Short mmCIF file of C-alpha atoms in Angstrom, two decimals:
data_model
loop_
_atom_site.label_atom_id
_atom_site.label_comp_id
_atom_site.label_asym_id
_atom_site.label_seq_id
_atom_site.Cartn_x
_atom_site.Cartn_y
_atom_site.Cartn_z
CA MET A 1 9.71 8.00 -1.64
CA LEU A 2 6.06 8.70 -0.85
CA VAL A 3 4.98 5.92 -3.21
CA ALA A 4 6.98 3.41 -1.15
CA ILE A 5 5.15 4.27 2.09
CA PRO A 6 1.98 2.19 1.49
CA VAL A 7 4.10 -0.75 0.27
CA PHE A 8 6.31 -0.64 3.36
CA PHE A 9 3.26 -0.22 5.60
CA VAL A 10 1.55 -3.30 4.17
CA LEU A 11 4.70 -5.43 4.46
CA ALA A 12 5.49 -4.28 8.01
CA VAL A 13 1.93 -4.94 9.17
CA PHE A 14 1.83 -8.32 7.41
CA PHE A 15 4.99 -9.47 9.22
CA GLY A 16 3.90 -7.93 12.52
CA ILE A 17 6.93 -5.66 12.89
CA HIS A 18 6.73 -2.76 15.35
CA GLY A 19 8.89 -0.75 17.73
CA TYR A 20 7.08 -1.17 21.05
CA SER A 21 8.98 -2.40 24.11
CA ILE A 22 6.52 -5.19 24.90
CA PRO A 23 9.38 -7.73 25.34
CA SER A 24 10.16 -5.83 28.55
CA TRP A 25 7.56 -8.10 30.13
CA HIS A 26 10.00 -11.02 29.71
CA ASP A 27 12.26 -9.32 32.26
CA ARG A 28 9.39 -9.45 34.75
CA LEU A 29 7.68 -12.71 33.85
CA GLY A 30 10.43 -14.69 32.10
CA GLY A 31 9.86 -17.88 30.15
CA ALA A 32 10.03 -16.65 26.55
CA PRO A 33 12.95 -15.76 24.29
CA SER A 34 13.31 -12.17 23.21
CA GLU A 35 11.78 -11.35 19.83
CA VAL A 36 13.74 -8.11 19.43
CA LEU A 37 15.15 -7.84 15.90
CA LEU A 38 17.03 -4.56 16.25
CA GLY A 39 17.96 -2.36 19.20
CA LYS A 40 16.77 -3.10 22.72
CA THR A 41 13.69 -2.74 24.90
CA ARG A 42 13.36 0.37 27.01
CA ALA A 43 11.60 0.18 30.36
CA LEU A 44 11.22 3.95 30.22
CA ARG A 45 8.48 3.55 27.62
CA SER A 46 6.13 1.97 30.13
CA ASP A 47 3.24 4.23 29.11
CA ASP A 48 2.98 1.89 26.12
CA TRP A 49 3.90 -1.61 27.28
CA VAL A 50 2.52 -1.30 30.83
CA LEU A 51 -0.55 0.88 30.32
CA ASP A 52 -2.01 1.33 26.84
CA LEU A 53 -1.08 -1.83 24.98
CA PRO A 54 -2.21 -4.38 27.60
CA ILE A 55 -5.63 -2.72 27.63
CA ALA A 56 -5.75 -2.74 23.83
CA LEU A 57 -4.74 -6.41 23.67
CA GLY A 58 -7.19 -7.20 26.46
CA GLN A 59 -10.00 -6.19 24.14
CA LEU A 60 -9.39 -9.33 22.09
CA SER A 61 -9.51 -11.73 25.04
CA GLN A 62 -12.50 -10.51 27.03
CA PRO A 63 -15.82 -12.47 26.97
CA GLU A 64 -17.30 -10.10 24.39
CA PRO A 65 -14.39 -8.98 22.20
CA PHE A 66 -14.09 -5.21 21.71
CA ALA A 67 -16.88 -4.36 24.16
CA VAL A 68 -16.78 -0.82 25.55
CA VAL A 69 -16.59 -2.12 29.14
CA ASN A 70 -13.95 -4.77 29.84
CA PRO A 71 -15.01 -6.87 32.87
CA ASN A 72 -11.52 -8.36 33.17
CA ILE A 73 -10.16 -5.04 34.44
CA GLY A 74 -11.11 -4.38 38.04
CA SER A 75 -14.87 -4.28 38.50
CA GLY A 76 -15.28 -3.33 34.84
CA GLN A 77 -13.32 -0.68 32.96
CA ASN A 78 -14.74 1.64 30.32
CA VAL A 79 -11.91 1.56 27.81
CA MET A 80 -12.98 4.55 25.73
CA ILE A 81 -11.52 7.16 28.07
CA PRO A 82 -8.78 8.22 27.69
CA PHE A 83 -7.00 5.42 25.82
CA HIS A 84 -6.74 4.72 22.08
CA VAL A 85 -8.24 1.25 22.42
CA PRO A 86 -10.20 -0.78 19.81
CA ALA A 87 -13.88 -1.05 20.67
CA LYS A 88 -17.23 -1.54 18.98
CA HIS A 89 -18.16 2.12 19.30
CA TRP A 90 -18.69 4.98 16.83
CA VAL A 91 -15.68 6.82 18.28
CA THR A 92 -13.46 4.15 16.67
CA ILE A 93 -14.14 5.87 13.32
CA PHE A 94 -11.92 8.67 14.60
CA ARG A 95 -9.23 6.31 15.91
CA PRO A 96 -7.65 4.83 12.76
CA THR A 97 -4.54 3.68 14.62
CA THR A 98 -6.67 1.03 16.39
CA TRP A 99 -8.31 -0.51 13.31
CA GLY A 100 -5.67 -3.23 12.89
CA PHE A 101 -6.67 -4.93 16.15
CA PHE A 102 -9.93 -6.03 14.54
CA ILE A 103 -7.78 -8.30 12.35
CA GLY A 104 -5.57 -9.67 15.11
CA ALA A 105 -3.20 -8.84 17.97
CA ASP A 106 0.07 -8.84 16.00
CA THR A 107 -1.54 -6.97 13.14
CA GLY A 108 -2.97 -4.44 15.58
CA LEU A 109 0.38 -3.70 17.19
CA ALA A 110 2.15 -3.27 13.87
CA TRP A 111 -0.75 -1.25 12.44
CA MET A 112 -0.75 1.10 15.44
CA TRP A 113 3.02 1.61 15.30
CA TRP A 114 3.39 2.27 11.58
CA SER A 115 0.18 4.28 11.23
CA GLN A 116 1.64 6.68 13.77
CA VAL A 117 5.07 6.73 12.13
CA PHE A 118 3.78 7.39 8.63
CA GLY A 119 0.80 9.40 9.89
CA ASN A 120 3.09 11.93 11.56
CA PHE A 121 5.39 12.07 8.55
CA LEU A 122 2.60 12.55 6.01
CA ALA A 123 0.56 14.97 8.13
CA PHE A 124 3.58 17.23 8.65
CA TYR A 125 4.52 16.87 4.97
CA LEU A 126 1.05 18.03 3.90
CA ALA A 127 0.84 20.86 6.45
CA ILE A 128 4.15 22.52 5.61
CA GLY A 129 3.51 21.97 1.91
CA VAL A 130 0.29 23.97 1.99
CA ILE A 131 1.80 26.79 4.05
CA PHE A 132 5.23 27.27 2.47
CA SER A 133 6.58 27.14 -1.06
CA LEU A 134 8.93 24.20 -0.68
CA LYS A 135 10.44 21.63 -2.96
CA PRO A 136 9.35 18.01 -2.34
CA LYS A 137 12.85 17.11 -1.12
CA GLU A 138 12.72 19.94 1.40
CA GLN A 139 9.32 18.77 2.63
CA VAL A 140 10.63 15.22 3.06
CA LEU A 141 13.69 16.41 4.99
CA LEU A 142 11.69 18.64 7.32
CA SER A 143 9.12 15.89 7.86
CA LEU A 144 11.87 13.45 8.84
CA LEU A 145 13.31 16.00 11.26
CA TYR A 146 9.86 16.40 12.81
CA LEU A 147 9.39 12.63 13.04
CA TYR A 148 12.71 12.30 14.86
CA SER A 149 12.02 15.22 17.20
CA PRO A 150 12.79 14.56 20.89
CA TYR A 151 9.14 14.50 22.02
CA LEU A 152 7.98 11.89 19.52
CA GLN A 153 11.05 9.70 19.97
CA TYR A 154 11.27 9.94 23.76
CA TRP A 155 7.63 8.94 24.18
CA THR A 156 7.66 6.34 21.38
CA LEU A 157 5.01 8.30 19.45
CA HIS A 158 2.81 8.21 22.57
CA THR A 159 -0.29 10.43 22.11
CA SER A 160 1.03 11.37 18.65
CA GLU A 161 -2.42 10.77 17.16
CA ILE A 162 -3.25 14.20 18.57
CA PHE A 163 -0.40 15.73 16.58
CA ILE A 164 -1.43 13.90 13.42
CA GLN A 165 -5.03 15.07 13.64
CA GLY A 166 -3.95 18.59 14.57
CA LEU A 167 -1.67 18.85 11.53
CA LEU A 168 -4.36 17.41 9.27
CA SER A 169 -6.88 19.92 10.66
CA LEU A 170 -4.49 22.74 9.79
CA TYR A 171 -3.95 21.31 6.30
CA PHE A 172 -7.67 20.95 5.56
CA ALA A 173 -8.49 24.40 6.97
CA ILE A 174 -5.92 26.14 4.77
CA GLN A 175 -7.00 24.12 1.73
CA ILE A 176 -10.57 25.33 2.27
CA LEU A 177 -9.31 28.91 2.24
CA LYS A 178 -7.18 28.37 -0.87
CA SER A 179 -9.56 26.28 -2.98
CA GLU A 180 -11.76 27.66 -5.75
CA HIS A 181 -13.91 24.62 -6.57
CA LYS A 182 -16.91 23.71 -4.45
CA LYS A 183 -16.31 19.97 -4.78
CA TRP A 184 -12.89 20.23 -3.18
CA ILE A 185 -14.11 22.67 -0.57
CA TYR A 186 -16.78 20.19 0.58
CA LEU A 187 -14.26 17.33 0.64
CA TYR A 188 -11.79 19.37 2.65
CA THR A 189 -14.60 20.32 5.04
CA VAL A 190 -15.35 16.64 5.63
CA GLY A 191 -11.64 16.06 6.26
CA LEU A 192 -11.48 19.02 8.65
CA THR A 193 -14.48 17.76 10.61
CA TRP A 194 -13.05 14.23 10.87
CA SER A 195 -9.61 15.43 11.97
CA LEU A 196 -10.92 17.92 14.53
CA VAL A 197 -13.17 15.32 16.14
CA GLY A 198 -10.31 12.82 16.00
CA MET A 199 -7.95 15.25 17.71
CA VAL A 200 -10.36 15.52 20.67
CA LEU A 201 -11.69 11.95 20.85
CA GLY A 202 -8.80 9.94 19.40
CA TYR A 203 -6.65 10.02 22.53
CA MET A 204 -8.37 12.02 25.25
CA TYR A 205 -5.32 13.66 26.81
CA PRO A 206 -5.93 17.41 27.40
CA PRO A 207 -2.27 18.24 28.28
CA ALA A 208 -1.47 17.45 24.63
CA ILE A 209 -4.76 18.42 22.96
CA VAL A 210 -4.82 22.00 24.27
CA PRO A 211 -1.30 23.08 23.20
CA VAL A 212 -1.66 21.35 19.82
CA PHE A 213 -4.99 23.09 19.17
CA VAL A 214 -3.66 26.49 20.27
CA THR A 215 -0.54 26.10 18.11
CA MET A 216 -2.47 25.08 15.00
CA LEU A 217 -4.97 27.89 15.56
CA ALA A 218 -2.14 30.41 15.88
CA ILE A 219 -0.58 29.19 12.61
CA LEU A 220 -3.97 29.42 10.88
CA VAL A 221 -4.51 32.96 12.17
CA GLY A 222 -1.06 33.88 10.91
CA PHE A 223 -1.88 32.45 7.48
CA VAL A 224 -5.14 34.41 7.36
CA PHE A 225 -3.37 37.63 8.37
CA GLN A 226 -0.65 37.14 5.77
CA ASN A 227 -3.25 36.56 3.03
CA ARG A 228 -5.93 38.89 4.39
CA ASP A 229 -6.31 41.02 1.25
CA ARG A 230 -7.07 38.07 -1.01
CA LEU A 231 -9.25 36.27 1.52
CA PHE A 232 -11.40 39.31 2.37
CA GLN A 233 -11.67 40.36 -1.26
CA ASN A 234 -13.06 36.98 -2.36
CA ASN A 235 -15.13 36.42 0.79
CA LYS A 236 -13.18 33.22 1.39
CA LEU A 237 -12.78 33.92 5.08
CA LEU A 238 -16.56 34.35 5.49
CA ARG A 239 -17.16 31.13 3.57
CA PHE A 240 -14.65 29.30 5.75
CA LEU A 241 -16.30 30.51 8.94
CA CYS A 242 -19.74 29.48 7.67
CA LEU A 243 -18.49 26.00 6.77
CA THR A 244 -16.62 25.39 10.02
CA ILE A 245 -19.33 26.76 12.30
CA GLY A 246 -22.21 25.25 10.37
CA GLY A 247 -20.44 21.94 9.62
#
């Protein structure tokens, strides 16, 4: 199943398929046939089709595409805060869900949708796999249940980048504590740094960032407590603290 994910992602992005309720604009503006293939648009999801996505798409049509300040919005809008919007800025490194917009509008929408769908699935799959002794089928089932949880579905994956980066941070942190080889420890440290920065700067929404960070930290503390004898005996906890504080 996991092998099919990149294939499906490429095909879905190529054909510009996504689940956003952008056709809801037809109800307000009219003039175009609905392009809905399955299901129906939901006005409730206006955080996407009214707020975030128009600003993201507006980055392609402004005088200087992907500039940090869009002059077409009011007297000039800095698009970096708090939205996950494509821009020619170093922060974009930590916003992978926006990378598709640099190829085109349709590609960007599909890329953002499916990167969040599969990002949440894979991040949860990795996190629970490193914490618990589960069979792959059990990890897949639990990851699907998480993906279809009320919060993610009700908000159409809105702000879910924070959850993805939080889960990846937890995964990399535990892998640092469990690993024996320096090469992997350094790679996991790079991953931890990228995901932590991405959790804060990817979508700057503190009401989601704070509880996600506290939850992941609590799980990490629980893991350390459960494995305290081994971690203290091998100085792994000290090494982890040195890497995270120094890195």
